[in-house]
GROMACS .gro file of N, CA and C in nm:
model
  183
    1MET      N    1   0.084  -0.118   0.000
    1MET     CA    2   0.000   0.000   0.000
    1MET      C    3   0.088   0.124   0.000
    2PHE      N    4   0.038   0.224  -0.063
    2PHE     CA    5   0.111   0.350  -0.070
    2PHE      C    6   0.032   0.457   0.007
    3LEU      N    7   0.100   0.528   0.095
    3LEU     CA    8   0.036   0.633   0.175
    3LEU      C    9   0.096   0.766   0.134
    4ASP      N   10   0.014   0.851   0.074
    4ASP     CA   11   0.060   0.982   0.028
    4ASP      C   12   0.035   1.084   0.138
    5LEU      N   13   0.142   1.133   0.200
    5LEU     CA   14   0.128   1.230   0.308
    5LEU      C   15   0.143   1.373   0.260
    6LYS      N   16   0.172   1.394   0.133
    6LYS     CA   17   0.192   1.531   0.083
    6LYS      C   18   0.060   1.608   0.074
    7ASN      N   19  -0.049   1.540   0.051
    7ASN     CA   20  -0.179   1.607   0.039
    7ASN      C   21  -0.262   1.592   0.167
    8TYR      N   22  -0.195   1.561   0.274
    8TYR     CA   23  -0.266   1.541   0.401
    8TYR      C   24  -0.313   1.674   0.457
    9THR      N   25  -0.439   1.680   0.496
    9THR     CA   26  -0.492   1.797   0.567
    9THR      C   27  -0.548   1.748   0.700
   10PRO      N   28  -0.511   1.815   0.808
   10PRO     CA   29  -0.563   1.769   0.938
   10PRO      C   30  -0.714   1.790   0.946
   11PRO      N   31  -0.780   1.712   1.027
   11PRO     CA   32  -0.925   1.729   1.041
   11PRO      C   33  -0.956   1.865   1.103
   12PRO      N   34  -1.073   1.920   1.073
   12PRO     CA   35  -1.108   2.051   1.129
   12PRO      C   36  -1.129   2.041   1.280
   13GLU      N   37  -1.112   2.153   1.347
   13GLU     CA   38  -1.133   2.159   1.491
   13GLU      C   39  -1.280   2.134   1.522
   14PRO      N   40  -1.309   2.056   1.627
   14PRO     CA   41  -1.450   2.036   1.662
   14PRO      C   42  -1.508   2.168   1.713
   15PRO      N   43  -1.637   2.190   1.690
   15PRO     CA   44  -1.698   2.316   1.738
   15PRO      C   45  -1.695   2.321   1.891
   16ALA      N   46  -1.680   2.441   1.943
   16ALA     CA   47  -1.676   2.460   2.088
   16ALA      C   48  -1.814   2.433   2.147
   17GLU      N   49  -1.815   2.381   2.269
   17GLU     CA   50  -1.943   2.356   2.335
   17GLU      C   51  -2.008   2.488   2.372
   18PRO      N   52  -2.139   2.498   2.353
   18PRO     CA   53  -2.206   2.623   2.393
   18PRO      C   54  -2.206   2.637   2.545
   19GLU      N   55  -2.208   2.761   2.590
   19GLU     CA   56  -2.209   2.786   2.734
   19GLU      C   57  -2.341   2.742   2.794
   20ARG      N   58  -2.331   2.675   2.907
   20ARG     CA   59  -2.452   2.632   2.975
   20ARG      C   60  -2.507   2.747   3.058
   21PRO      N   61  -2.637   2.764   3.058
   21PRO     CA   62  -2.692   2.873   3.138
   21PRO      C   63  -2.679   2.841   3.287
   22THR      N   64  -2.656   2.943   3.366
   22THR     CA   65  -2.646   2.924   3.511
   22THR      C   66  -2.782   2.945   3.575
   23LEU      N   67  -2.799   2.886   3.691
   23LEU     CA   68  -2.925   2.901   3.763
   23LEU      C   69  -2.929   3.035   3.835
   24THR      N   70  -3.046   3.095   3.835
   24THR     CA   71  -3.066   3.218   3.910
   24THR      C   72  -3.075   3.183   4.059
   25PRO      N   73  -3.058   3.279   4.148
   25PRO     CA   74  -3.071   3.248   4.292
   25PRO      C   75  -3.208   3.188   4.327
   26HIS      N   76  -3.313   3.235   4.262
   26HIS     CA   77  -3.447   3.181   4.289
   26HIS      C   78  -3.454   3.034   4.246
   27GLN      N   79  -3.397   3.001   4.131
   27GLN     CA   80  -3.396   2.863   4.083
   27GLN      C   81  -3.312   2.774   4.175
   28GLN      N   82  -3.201   2.827   4.225
   28GLN     CA   83  -3.117   2.751   4.317
   28GLN      C   84  -3.192   2.719   4.446
   29LYS      N   85  -3.267   2.817   4.496
   29LYS     CA   86  -3.344   2.796   4.619
   29LYS      C   87  -3.453   2.692   4.597
   30ALA      N   88  -3.522   2.701   4.483
   30ALA     CA   89  -3.627   2.604   4.451
   30ALA      C   90  -3.569   2.463   4.438
   31LEU      N   91  -3.454   2.452   4.374
   31LEU     CA   92  -3.389   2.322   4.358
   31LEU      C   93  -3.348   2.264   4.493
   32ALA      N   94  -3.298   2.349   4.582
   32ALA     CA   95  -3.260   2.303   4.716
   32ALA      C   96  -3.382   2.251   4.792
   33TRP      N   97  -3.496   2.321   4.782
   33TRP     CA   98  -3.618   2.276   4.848
   33TRP      C   99  -3.666   2.142   4.791
   34ILE      N  100  -3.657   2.125   4.661
   34ILE     CA  101  -3.700   2.000   4.599
   34ILE      C  102  -3.612   1.884   4.645
   35VAL      N  103  -3.481   1.906   4.650
   35VAL     CA  104  -3.390   1.801   4.696
   35VAL      C  105  -3.417   1.768   4.842
   36ALA      N  106  -3.437   1.870   4.926
   36ALA     CA  107  -3.464   1.846   5.068
   36ALA      C  108  -3.595   1.769   5.086
   37LEU      N  109  -3.697   1.804   5.011
   37LEU     CA  110  -3.825   1.732   5.020
   37LEU      C  111  -3.809   1.586   4.979
   38ASN      N  112  -3.732   1.561   4.874
   38ASN     CA  113  -3.710   1.424   4.830
   38ASN      C  114  -3.633   1.343   4.935
   39ILE      N  115  -3.538   1.406   5.002
   39ILE     CA  116  -3.462   1.335   5.106
   39ILE      C  117  -3.555   1.301   5.224
   40VAL      N  118  -3.640   1.395   5.262
   40VAL     CA  119  -3.735   1.369   5.371
   40VAL      C  120  -3.830   1.256   5.332
   41LEU      N  121  -3.883   1.261   5.210
   41LEU     CA  122  -3.976   1.157   5.165
   41LEU      C  123  -3.907   1.021   5.151
   42LEU      N  124  -3.778   1.022   5.127
   42LEU     CA  125  -3.703   0.896   5.118
   42LEU      C  126  -3.712   0.818   5.248
   43PHE      N  127  -3.713   0.890   5.360
   43PHE     CA  128  -3.720   0.823   5.490
   43PHE      C  129  -3.863   0.807   5.540
   44VAL      N  130  -3.953   0.898   5.505
   44VAL     CA  131  -4.091   0.893   5.557
   44VAL      C  132  -4.179   0.798   5.477
   45ALA      N  133  -4.161   0.791   5.348
   45ALA     CA  134  -4.250   0.712   5.262
   45ALA      C  135  -4.251   0.563   5.298
   46PRO      N  136  -4.138   0.498   5.325
   46PRO     CA  137  -4.146   0.356   5.361
   46PRO      C  138  -4.225   0.333   5.489
   47ILE      N  139  -4.213   0.422   5.586
   47ILE     CA  140  -4.287   0.408   5.712
   47ILE      C  141  -4.436   0.428   5.685
   48GLY      N  142  -4.470   0.532   5.607
   48GLY     CA  143  -4.610   0.557   5.575
   48GLY      C  144  -4.669   0.445   5.491
   49GLY      N  145  -4.591   0.392   5.398
   49GLY     CA  146  -4.640   0.281   5.316
   49GLY      C  147  -4.665   0.157   5.398
   50ALA      N  148  -4.578   0.130   5.494
   50ALA     CA  149  -4.597   0.013   5.582
   50ALA      C  150  -4.722   0.031   5.667
   51THR      N  151  -4.748   0.154   5.711
   51THR     CA  152  -4.867   0.180   5.792
   51THR      C  153  -4.994   0.158   5.711
   52VAL      N  154  -4.995   0.203   5.585
   52VAL     CA  155  -5.113   0.185   5.499
   52VAL      C  156  -5.135   0.037   5.473
   53ILE      N  157  -5.029  -0.036   5.445
   53ILE     CA  158  -5.044  -0.180   5.418
   53ILE      C  159  -5.094  -0.253   5.543
   54SER      N  160  -5.040  -0.218   5.659
   54SER     CA  161  -5.087  -0.280   5.783
   54SER      C  162  -5.235  -0.249   5.808
   55GLY      N  163  -5.274  -0.126   5.779
   55GLY     CA  164  -5.415  -0.089   5.796
   55GLY      C  165  -5.505  -0.167   5.702
   56LEU      N  166  -5.464  -0.186   5.578
   56LEU     CA  167  -5.545  -0.262   5.482
   56LEU      C  168  -5.554  -0.409   5.525
   57ILE      N  169  -5.445  -0.463   5.576
   57ILE     CA  170  -5.449  -0.603   5.623
   57ILE      C  171  -5.546  -0.617   5.739
   58GLU      N  172  -5.544  -0.523   5.832
   58GLU     CA  173  -5.636  -0.528   5.946
   58GLU      C  174  -5.780  -0.508   5.904
   59LEU      N  175  -5.801  -0.422   5.801
   59LEU     CA  176  -5.937  -0.394   5.755
   59LEU      C  177  -5.998  -0.514   5.685
   60PHE      N  178  -5.920  -0.579   5.597
   60PHE     CA  179  -5.975  -0.690   5.519
   60PHE      C  180  -5.932  -0.826   5.570
   61GLY      N  181  -5.848  -0.830   5.669
   61GLY     CA  182  -5.794  -0.960   5.713
   61GLY      C  183  -5.860  -1.020   5.832
   0.00000   0.00000   0.00000
């Protein structure tokens, strides 16, 4: 095989990534509240779910 390097052109530069928008202080506060609520529900929901299931077993059992 013959490889001709005289007509070699390097590939073009990839386009730069666009700047990501930053969150406003109001959006940051809302996001923090959503995360905090999800963490609280992570611990409360299994207890509440167990209580509902126990109640249904007692009601129909």
